[in-house]
Short mmCIF file of C-alpha atoms and ligand atoms in Angstrom, two decimals:
data_model
loop_
_atom_site.label_atom_id
_atom_site.label_comp_id
_atom_site.label_asym_id
_atom_site.label_seq_id
_atom_site.Cartn_x
_atom_site.Cartn_y
_atom_site.Cartn_z
CA MET A 1 7.55 -11.25 -40.77
CA ILE A 2 9.88 -10.91 -37.91
CA ALA A 3 8.20 -8.68 -35.16
CA SER A 4 10.51 -5.65 -34.37
CA TYR A 5 11.53 -4.74 -30.81
CA PRO A 6 11.04 -1.14 -30.02
CA ASP A 7 13.98 1.41 -30.19
CA GLN A 8 13.04 2.86 -26.92
CA ALA A 9 10.76 1.96 -23.92
CA VAL A 10 9.49 2.71 -20.47
CA ALA A 11 9.42 -0.20 -17.98
CA VAL A 12 6.91 -0.44 -15.18
CA LEU A 13 6.81 -2.80 -12.18
CA PHE A 14 4.80 -3.43 -9.09
CA SER A 15 6.69 -4.45 -5.88
CA GLY A 16 6.07 -5.25 -2.28
CA GLY A 17 2.59 -5.39 -0.76
CA ASP A 18 -0.24 -4.89 -3.48
CA ALA A 19 -2.49 -2.02 -3.19
CA PRO A 20 -5.87 -1.24 -4.92
CA GLY A 21 -5.19 1.30 -7.60
CA MET A 22 -2.18 -0.51 -9.09
CA ASN A 23 -4.11 -1.87 -12.03
CA ALA A 24 -5.70 1.56 -12.59
CA PHE A 25 -2.17 2.86 -12.67
CA LEU A 26 -0.93 0.31 -15.08
CA ARG A 27 -3.74 1.12 -17.43
CA ALA A 28 -3.05 4.83 -17.22
CA ILE A 29 0.78 4.51 -17.73
CA VAL A 30 0.29 2.21 -20.78
CA ARG A 31 -2.56 4.23 -22.36
CA LEU A 32 -0.71 7.47 -21.94
CA GLY A 33 2.41 5.83 -23.33
CA LEU A 34 0.69 4.67 -26.40
CA ASN A 35 -1.66 7.49 -27.01
CA ARG A 36 0.21 10.51 -26.03
CA GLU A 37 3.93 9.68 -25.79
CA LYS A 38 4.21 7.08 -28.58
CA ILE A 39 6.60 5.07 -26.46
CA ALA A 40 6.33 1.39 -25.72
CA VAL A 41 5.60 0.33 -22.16
CA LEU A 42 7.20 -2.92 -20.86
CA GLY A 43 5.25 -4.43 -17.93
CA ILE A 44 7.53 -6.40 -15.74
CA ARG A 45 6.03 -9.42 -14.02
CA ASP A 46 6.62 -9.91 -10.25
CA GLY A 47 8.29 -6.77 -9.43
CA TYR A 48 12.06 -6.74 -8.91
CA ARG A 49 12.11 -10.53 -9.06
CA GLY A 50 11.02 -10.55 -12.73
CA LEU A 51 13.98 -8.30 -13.51
CA VAL A 52 16.41 -10.35 -11.58
CA ARG A 53 15.29 -13.68 -13.10
CA THR A 54 15.57 -12.14 -16.65
CA ALA A 55 18.85 -10.59 -15.96
CA ARG A 56 20.16 -13.88 -14.67
CA ALA A 57 18.81 -15.80 -17.71
CA VAL A 58 20.47 -13.32 -20.25
CA ASN A 59 23.54 -13.08 -18.03
CA GLY A 60 25.26 -10.56 -20.45
CA ASP A 61 25.09 -12.97 -23.47
CA THR A 62 24.35 -10.96 -26.69
CA GLU A 63 22.55 -13.85 -28.34
CA ALA A 64 20.40 -14.44 -25.33
CA MET A 65 19.45 -10.75 -25.33
CA VAL A 66 18.52 -10.91 -29.05
CA ARG A 67 16.26 -14.00 -28.25
CA LEU A 68 14.74 -12.10 -25.29
CA LYS A 69 13.83 -9.03 -27.54
CA GLN A 70 12.41 -11.44 -30.10
CA ASP A 71 10.24 -13.19 -27.53
CA ILE A 72 9.06 -9.87 -26.17
CA ALA A 73 8.14 -8.53 -29.70
CA THR A 74 6.32 -11.65 -30.72
CA HIS A 75 4.36 -12.13 -27.45
CA THR A 76 2.93 -8.62 -26.99
CA GLY A 77 -0.14 -7.83 -24.91
CA ARG A 78 -2.29 -10.68 -23.70
CA ALA A 79 0.00 -13.23 -25.35
CA GLY A 80 2.73 -12.15 -23.17
CA LEU A 81 0.61 -12.04 -20.06
CA ILE A 82 -0.37 -15.67 -20.46
CA SER A 83 3.14 -16.92 -21.30
CA GLU A 84 4.58 -18.43 -18.20
CA GLN A 85 8.19 -17.99 -19.10
CA LEU A 86 8.23 -14.32 -20.09
CA HIS A 87 8.76 -11.82 -17.34
CA ILE A 88 8.81 -8.72 -19.55
CA ILE A 89 5.71 -8.03 -21.66
CA GLN A 90 5.20 -5.23 -24.16
CA MET A 91 1.83 -3.85 -23.25
CA ASP A 92 -0.92 -2.94 -25.64
CA HIS A 93 -4.28 -1.32 -25.35
CA ALA A 94 -6.37 -4.69 -25.02
CA SER A 95 -3.99 -6.05 -22.29
CA VAL A 96 -5.08 -3.18 -19.87
CA SER A 97 -8.67 -3.24 -20.93
CA GLY A 98 -11.28 -3.98 -18.14
CA ILE A 99 -8.76 -3.83 -15.27
CA MET A 100 -9.21 -0.25 -13.87
CA GLY A 101 -11.32 -1.19 -10.80
CA LYS A 102 -9.78 -4.47 -10.07
CA GLY A 103 -7.74 -4.73 -6.86
CA GLY A 104 -4.28 -6.43 -6.87
CA THR A 105 -2.05 -6.26 -10.01
CA ILE A 106 -2.36 -8.25 -13.17
CA LEU A 107 1.44 -8.06 -13.54
CA GLY A 108 1.92 -9.61 -10.22
CA SER A 109 3.91 -8.06 -7.31
CA ALA A 110 6.60 -9.85 -5.19
CA ARG A 111 9.16 -9.43 -2.55
CA CYS A 112 12.73 -10.06 -3.82
CA LEU A 113 15.55 -10.28 -1.09
CA GLU A 114 18.25 -10.53 -3.77
CA PHE A 115 17.54 -6.90 -4.72
CA HIS A 116 19.31 -5.86 -1.58
CA ASP A 117 22.75 -6.86 -3.32
CA LYS A 118 24.27 -4.14 -5.37
CA GLU A 119 25.78 -6.78 -7.89
CA VAL A 120 22.30 -8.04 -8.47
CA ARG A 121 21.04 -4.46 -9.17
CA ALA A 122 23.98 -3.75 -11.51
CA LYS A 123 22.91 -6.84 -13.57
CA VAL A 124 19.35 -5.49 -13.72
CA LEU A 125 20.59 -2.15 -14.81
CA ARG A 126 22.61 -3.64 -17.62
CA LEU A 127 19.51 -5.66 -18.69
CA LEU A 128 17.40 -2.55 -18.80
CA LYS A 129 19.98 -0.77 -20.92
CA GLY A 130 20.19 -3.64 -23.26
CA LEU A 131 16.38 -3.52 -23.60
CA ASN A 132 16.50 0.13 -24.60
CA VAL A 133 14.74 1.23 -21.50
CA ARG A 134 15.02 4.90 -20.87
CA ALA A 135 12.95 5.03 -17.73
CA LEU A 136 11.85 2.54 -14.98
CA VAL A 137 8.70 3.27 -13.09
CA VAL A 138 8.43 1.40 -9.61
CA VAL A 139 5.07 1.26 -8.00
CA GLY A 140 5.11 0.22 -4.27
CA GLY A 141 5.60 1.12 -0.60
CA ASP A 142 8.47 2.18 1.38
CA GLY A 143 10.88 -0.78 0.67
CA SER A 144 10.04 -0.73 -2.95
CA LEU A 145 10.84 2.91 -3.24
CA THR A 146 14.06 2.40 -1.32
CA GLY A 147 15.01 -0.15 -3.89
CA ALA A 148 14.18 2.63 -6.59
CA ARG A 149 16.25 5.21 -4.94
CA LEU A 150 19.34 2.91 -4.99
CA LEU A 151 18.78 2.25 -8.70
CA ALA A 152 18.46 5.96 -9.22
CA GLU A 153 21.83 6.47 -7.30
CA GLU A 154 23.61 3.64 -9.10
CA SER A 155 22.83 4.55 -12.77
CA ASP A 156 21.86 7.30 -15.13
CA LEU A 157 18.52 5.72 -15.92
CA LYS A 158 15.44 7.76 -14.82
CA ILE A 159 13.73 5.93 -12.08
CA ILE A 160 10.44 7.11 -11.11
CA GLY A 161 8.77 6.01 -7.96
CA ILE A 162 4.96 5.87 -7.36
CA PRO A 163 3.67 5.54 -3.89
CA ALA A 164 1.23 2.74 -3.53
CA THR A 165 0.45 1.25 -0.02
CA ILE A 166 -2.69 0.95 2.01
CA ASP A 167 -0.57 1.87 5.09
CA ASN A 168 -0.42 5.51 4.16
CA ASP A 169 2.98 5.49 6.06
CA LEU A 170 4.82 7.48 3.33
CA GLN A 171 4.97 11.00 5.03
CA PHE A 172 6.26 12.86 1.92
CA THR A 173 2.69 12.48 0.30
CA ASP A 174 -0.81 13.31 1.52
CA MET A 175 -2.00 9.91 0.07
CA ALA A 176 -0.61 6.80 -1.47
CA LEU A 177 -2.38 4.72 -4.00
CA GLY A 178 -4.73 2.25 -2.25
CA VAL A 179 -5.52 4.05 0.95
CA ASP A 180 -8.83 5.39 -0.05
CA THR A 181 -9.97 1.95 -1.12
CA ALA A 182 -8.80 0.42 2.14
CA VAL A 183 -10.51 3.03 4.16
CA ASN A 184 -13.64 2.29 2.29
CA THR A 185 -13.32 -1.49 2.97
CA LEU A 186 -12.79 -0.71 6.74
CA VAL A 187 -15.87 1.36 6.82
CA TRP A 188 -17.77 -1.45 5.22
CA ALA A 189 -16.30 -3.89 7.66
CA VAL A 190 -17.22 -1.71 10.64
CA ASP A 191 -20.83 -1.54 9.36
CA HIS A 192 -21.15 -5.19 9.36
CA PHE A 193 -19.55 -5.60 12.77
CA ILE A 194 -21.81 -2.92 14.15
CA ASP A 195 -24.82 -5.09 13.49
CA THR A 196 -23.79 -7.96 15.53
CA ALA A 197 -22.17 -5.74 18.25
CA ARG A 198 -25.53 -3.98 18.70
CA SER A 199 -27.60 -7.19 18.76
CA HIS A 200 -25.44 -8.79 21.29
CA ARG A 201 -24.36 -5.70 23.20
CA ARG A 202 -20.70 -6.46 22.45
CA VAL A 203 -17.39 -4.81 22.26
CA MET A 204 -15.71 -5.62 18.91
CA VAL A 205 -11.89 -5.05 18.71
CA LEU A 206 -10.85 -4.89 15.03
CA GLU A 207 -7.16 -4.88 14.16
CA THR A 208 -6.34 -2.86 11.06
CA MET A 209 -3.17 -2.84 8.98
CA GLY A 210 -0.91 0.35 8.75
CA ARG A 211 2.52 -0.97 9.71
CA ALA A 212 4.05 1.63 12.21
CA SER A 213 1.51 4.32 11.23
CA GLY A 214 -1.96 4.76 12.81
CA ASP A 215 -3.32 6.75 10.02
CA LEU A 216 -5.32 4.01 8.30
CA ALA A 217 -7.09 3.29 11.60
CA ARG A 218 -7.57 7.03 12.23
CA MET A 219 -9.17 7.67 8.99
CA ALA A 220 -11.29 4.56 9.04
CA GLY A 221 -12.42 5.57 12.58
CA LEU A 222 -13.38 9.08 11.48
CA ALA A 223 -15.13 7.72 8.44
CA SER A 224 -17.03 4.86 10.16
CA GLY A 225 -17.82 6.45 13.48
CA ALA A 226 -16.05 3.60 15.39
CA GLU A 227 -16.15 4.44 19.00
CA MET A 228 -12.39 4.08 19.85
CA ILE A 229 -9.13 4.16 17.79
CA ILE A 230 -5.88 2.91 19.32
CA THR A 231 -2.69 3.92 17.48
CA PRO A 232 1.02 3.27 17.87
CA GLU A 233 2.21 7.02 17.89
CA LYS A 234 1.62 7.47 21.54
CA GLY A 235 3.98 4.60 22.53
CA PRO A 236 3.49 1.11 23.92
CA LEU A 237 0.38 0.23 25.95
CA LYS A 238 0.90 -0.69 29.54
CA ALA A 239 -1.64 -2.69 31.55
CA ALA A 240 -2.82 0.54 33.17
CA ASP A 241 -3.45 2.18 29.79
CA MET A 242 -5.55 -0.75 28.70
CA GLU A 243 -7.52 -0.58 32.16
CA ARG A 244 -8.15 3.21 31.39
CA LEU A 245 -9.58 2.25 27.97
CA ALA A 246 -11.69 -0.44 29.24
CA ALA A 247 -12.93 2.03 31.90
CA LYS A 248 -13.87 4.40 29.27
CA ILE A 249 -16.01 1.72 27.49
CA GLU A 250 -17.55 0.71 30.88
CA GLY A 251 -18.38 4.26 31.59
CA ALA A 252 -20.16 4.65 28.20
CA MET A 253 -22.08 1.48 28.96
CA THR A 254 -23.18 2.79 32.29
CA ARG A 255 -24.49 5.93 30.53
CA GLY A 256 -26.54 3.68 28.26
CA ARG A 257 -24.32 2.86 25.36
CA GLY A 258 -25.12 -0.68 24.15
CA HIS A 259 -22.01 -1.62 22.08
CA ALA A 260 -18.48 -0.34 21.06
CA ILE A 261 -16.34 -0.84 18.00
CA VAL A 262 -12.63 -0.45 18.83
CA LEU A 263 -10.04 -0.11 15.95
CA VAL A 264 -6.55 -0.93 16.88
CA ALA A 265 -3.59 -0.40 14.34
CA GLU A 266 -1.30 -3.23 13.77
CA GLY A 267 1.67 -1.03 14.81
CA VAL A 268 0.50 -0.85 18.43
CA GLU A 269 3.05 -2.27 20.89
CA PHE A 270 2.67 -3.33 24.50
CA ASP A 271 4.85 -2.90 27.54
CA PRO A 272 5.93 -5.75 28.33
CA PRO A 273 5.85 -6.86 24.52
CA GLN A 274 3.26 -9.38 23.49
CA LYS A 275 3.53 -11.92 20.71
CA ARG A 276 -0.17 -12.28 19.97
CA ASN A 277 -2.19 -10.00 17.66
CA ARG A 278 -3.22 -6.77 19.15
CA ALA A 279 -6.88 -7.42 19.08
CA TYR A 280 -6.51 -10.63 21.17
CA VAL A 281 -4.36 -8.84 23.83
CA LEU A 282 -6.86 -6.05 24.19
CA MET A 283 -9.68 -8.66 24.27
CA ASP A 284 -8.05 -10.33 27.35
CA ALA A 285 -7.22 -7.09 29.09
CA PHE A 286 -10.67 -5.52 28.52
CA GLN A 287 -12.50 -8.83 29.42
CA GLN A 288 -10.59 -9.05 32.58
CA TYR A 289 -11.45 -5.54 33.55
CA PHE A 290 -15.14 -5.99 32.88
CA GLN A 291 -15.24 -9.16 34.87
CA ARG A 292 -13.49 -7.93 38.05
CA ALA A 293 -15.36 -8.28 41.33
CA GLY A 294 -18.27 -5.87 41.70
CA ALA A 295 -18.10 -4.69 38.14
CA PRO A 296 -21.39 -3.47 36.56
CA PHE A 297 -21.34 -5.33 33.28
CA GLN A 298 -19.69 -8.69 34.11
CA ASP A 299 -21.32 -10.47 31.17
CA LEU A 300 -20.19 -7.92 28.61
CA GLU A 301 -18.41 -9.78 25.96
CA VAL A 302 -15.36 -8.68 23.83
CA ARG A 303 -14.74 -10.21 20.43
CA PRO A 304 -11.63 -9.75 18.46
CA SER A 305 -11.03 -9.85 14.56
CA VAL A 306 -7.96 -9.35 12.74
CA LEU A 307 -8.99 -7.88 9.50
CA GLY A 308 -5.74 -8.72 7.60
CA HIS A 309 -5.57 -8.89 3.92
CA LEU A 310 -9.25 -8.22 3.47
CA GLN A 311 -8.10 -4.54 3.60
CA ARG A 312 -5.73 -5.06 0.59
CA GLY A 313 -8.35 -6.36 -1.92
CA GLY A 314 -11.69 -5.27 -3.50
CA HIS A 315 -13.00 -2.88 -5.97
CA THR A 316 -10.77 0.27 -6.38
CA THR A 317 -12.49 3.49 -5.38
CA PRO A 318 -13.08 6.33 -7.89
CA GLN A 319 -10.65 8.42 -5.84
CA ASP A 320 -7.90 5.84 -6.21
CA CYS A 321 -8.52 5.46 -9.89
CA ILE A 322 -8.36 9.25 -10.24
CA LEU A 323 -5.04 9.36 -8.20
CA ALA A 324 -3.59 6.64 -10.38
CA ALA A 325 -4.26 8.56 -13.56
CA ARG A 326 -2.78 11.80 -11.91
CA PHE A 327 0.36 9.79 -10.80
CA ALA A 328 0.76 8.27 -14.31
CA ASP A 329 0.32 11.69 -15.93
CA CYS A 330 3.04 13.29 -13.60
CA ALA A 331 5.36 10.15 -14.24
CA TRP A 332 5.24 10.66 -18.05
CA LYS A 333 5.91 14.39 -17.59
CA ALA A 334 8.84 13.62 -15.48
CA ILE A 335 10.20 10.99 -17.90
CA GLY A 336 9.93 13.64 -20.77
CA ASP A 337 11.47 16.42 -18.82
CA THR A 338 15.34 16.34 -19.82
CA SER A 339 16.19 18.93 -17.28
CA SER A 340 15.12 16.89 -14.15
CA GLY A 341 16.34 13.64 -12.85
CA SER A 342 14.66 10.71 -10.92
CA GLY A 343 11.99 11.14 -8.23
CA ILE A 344 8.69 10.09 -6.79
CA THR A 345 5.16 11.19 -7.65
CA ALA A 346 3.56 12.75 -4.52
CA LEU A 347 0.16 14.40 -3.72
CA ARG A 348 0.79 17.57 -1.81
CA LYS A 349 -2.00 20.04 -0.94
CA ASN A 350 -4.04 18.45 -3.89
CA ILE A 351 -1.19 19.07 -6.33
CA VAL A 352 0.55 15.97 -7.99
CA GLU A 353 4.23 16.76 -8.30
CA ILE A 354 7.61 15.06 -8.49
CA VAL A 355 9.72 15.13 -5.36
CA PRO A 356 13.23 13.83 -5.00
CA TYR A 357 14.00 10.46 -3.21
CA GLY A 358 14.76 11.24 0.41
CA THR A 359 12.36 14.10 0.76
CA PRO A 360 11.68 14.77 4.43
CA ASP A 361 8.27 14.05 6.06
CA MET A 362 5.65 16.82 5.57
CA PRO A 363 4.95 18.37 8.84
CA GLU A 364 1.22 18.63 7.61
CA ARG A 365 1.02 15.00 7.77
CA ALA A 366 1.68 14.80 11.57
CA GLU A 367 -0.61 17.84 12.14
CA PHE A 368 -3.41 16.14 10.09
CA SER A 369 -3.03 12.82 12.28
CA HIS A 370 -3.29 14.86 15.35
CA GLU A 371 -6.31 16.74 13.97
CA MET A 372 -8.06 13.51 13.02
CA GLU A 373 -7.67 12.18 16.52
CA GLN A 374 -9.08 15.31 18.02
CA LEU A 375 -11.97 15.46 15.70
CA HIS A 376 -12.68 11.92 16.47
CA ASP A 377 -12.74 12.55 20.07
CA ASP A 378 -14.86 15.72 19.60
CA LEU A 379 -17.37 13.71 17.46
CA SER A 380 -17.80 11.17 20.16
CA SER A 381 -21.07 10.61 21.89
CA TRP A 382 -19.24 9.24 25.16
P1 ADP B 1 6.79 -2.45 0.36
O1 ADP B 1 7.42 -1.83 -0.84
O2 ADP B 1 5.43 -2.74 0.34
O3 ADP B 1 7.23 -1.49 1.63
P2 ADP B 1 8.85 -4.31 1.21
O4 ADP B 1 9.45 -3.55 2.27
O5 ADP B 1 8.72 -5.81 1.36
O6 ADP B 1 7.39 -3.75 0.58
O7 ADP B 1 9.95 -4.14 -0.20
C1 ADP B 1 9.54 -4.67 -1.30
C2 ADP B 1 10.84 -5.10 -2.09
O8 ADP B 1 11.62 -3.99 -2.36
C3 ADP B 1 11.71 -6.12 -1.36
O9 ADP B 1 11.40 -7.30 -1.56
C4 ADP B 1 13.09 -5.69 -2.12
O10 ADP B 1 13.03 -6.31 -3.38
C5 ADP B 1 13.01 -4.25 -2.35
N1 ADP B 1 13.65 -3.51 -1.37
C6 ADP B 1 13.23 -3.25 0.03
N2 ADP B 1 14.16 -2.55 0.69
C7 ADP B 1 15.26 -2.51 -0.11
C8 ADP B 1 16.64 -2.04 0.07
N3 ADP B 1 16.90 -1.52 1.29
N4 ADP B 1 17.48 -2.27 -0.84
C9 ADP B 1 17.12 -2.74 -2.09
N5 ADP B 1 15.88 -3.21 -2.38
C10 ADP B 1 15.00 -3.16 -1.31
#
């Protein structure tokens, strides 16, 4: 029997930097599609790149499109996932089983420079139309959601964006998928570094992700009790600023403090600019200050660590799994609502809702950042 291709489908892709919660979202969007909406869900492999490659292979050829549909219909679920050639997989229950808490994304994520080209996006839109796709769900960070906005502007296809980035730099939502897990991982990391910092009376400078935002470092600082948080929002650090920070640590040591954990966000800049990682620049500046003539703790050691991609992986927290389910639910409601157009799911004051592309930053987010910093200072024992 020849397998039949669905009359209508919703496609989902994961793009840009991966974030924990992407798999939980995939499971939720597929299961809600199959159980509640009775609509097929097509998983796109490797983000926009999977669509671009498939569009190029089909290249407007009717027969190639028929063959592609046949391939998708005969390789559903896990059979599609293990097929190297197929970039579009019709998902079933079994294909999303056991993935909820796994970091990363089983469909793969990628960066795709060609997607900046309008002609390329037009080809992708023609492909989606040919595949009976009535809505595309794009899961990713700022760049991926910009690509989604352009698709929405350039077609009448419904394009639903889902914020997913550990950086928490999308200011229209209180939280993006992955943030809670990354904070959890950072707290775990600080706990490990504290052991050695205490034993050796050291200052540990740990560099976090977050792009231009300091929120990830702030949240991790508040949750872990790290002694100092250095974030980009106050502007570039000058030599005098670093001396002031070092003096603060030295002052705490004078009052009996034995160690310090310093979190520095990757978005922090220096004046004059520096090429090296922030943790290393700060290490040198602090060490130089501690070793100045007549200083009280000349043997105080500073050790840097750039935590990097460690922060992106690991088991997804329950909070992220719950947010993933809520975003998927909201996405399906938006897809089913014929009176509304494209948009992005957002968590605002504990309500998940669809907001239009280009929604301005929530002032509450900046207030929350400020409050976190203040609270961290007030909780300090220095
Ligand atoms: P993230 O989504 O994590 O912020 P990127 O900024 O790398 O990651 O963006 C991921 C992908 O989204 C890019 O590789 C590209 O395919 C697409 N994209 C980003 N910005 C644009 C843009 N201005 N126009 C079209 N596509 C874009």
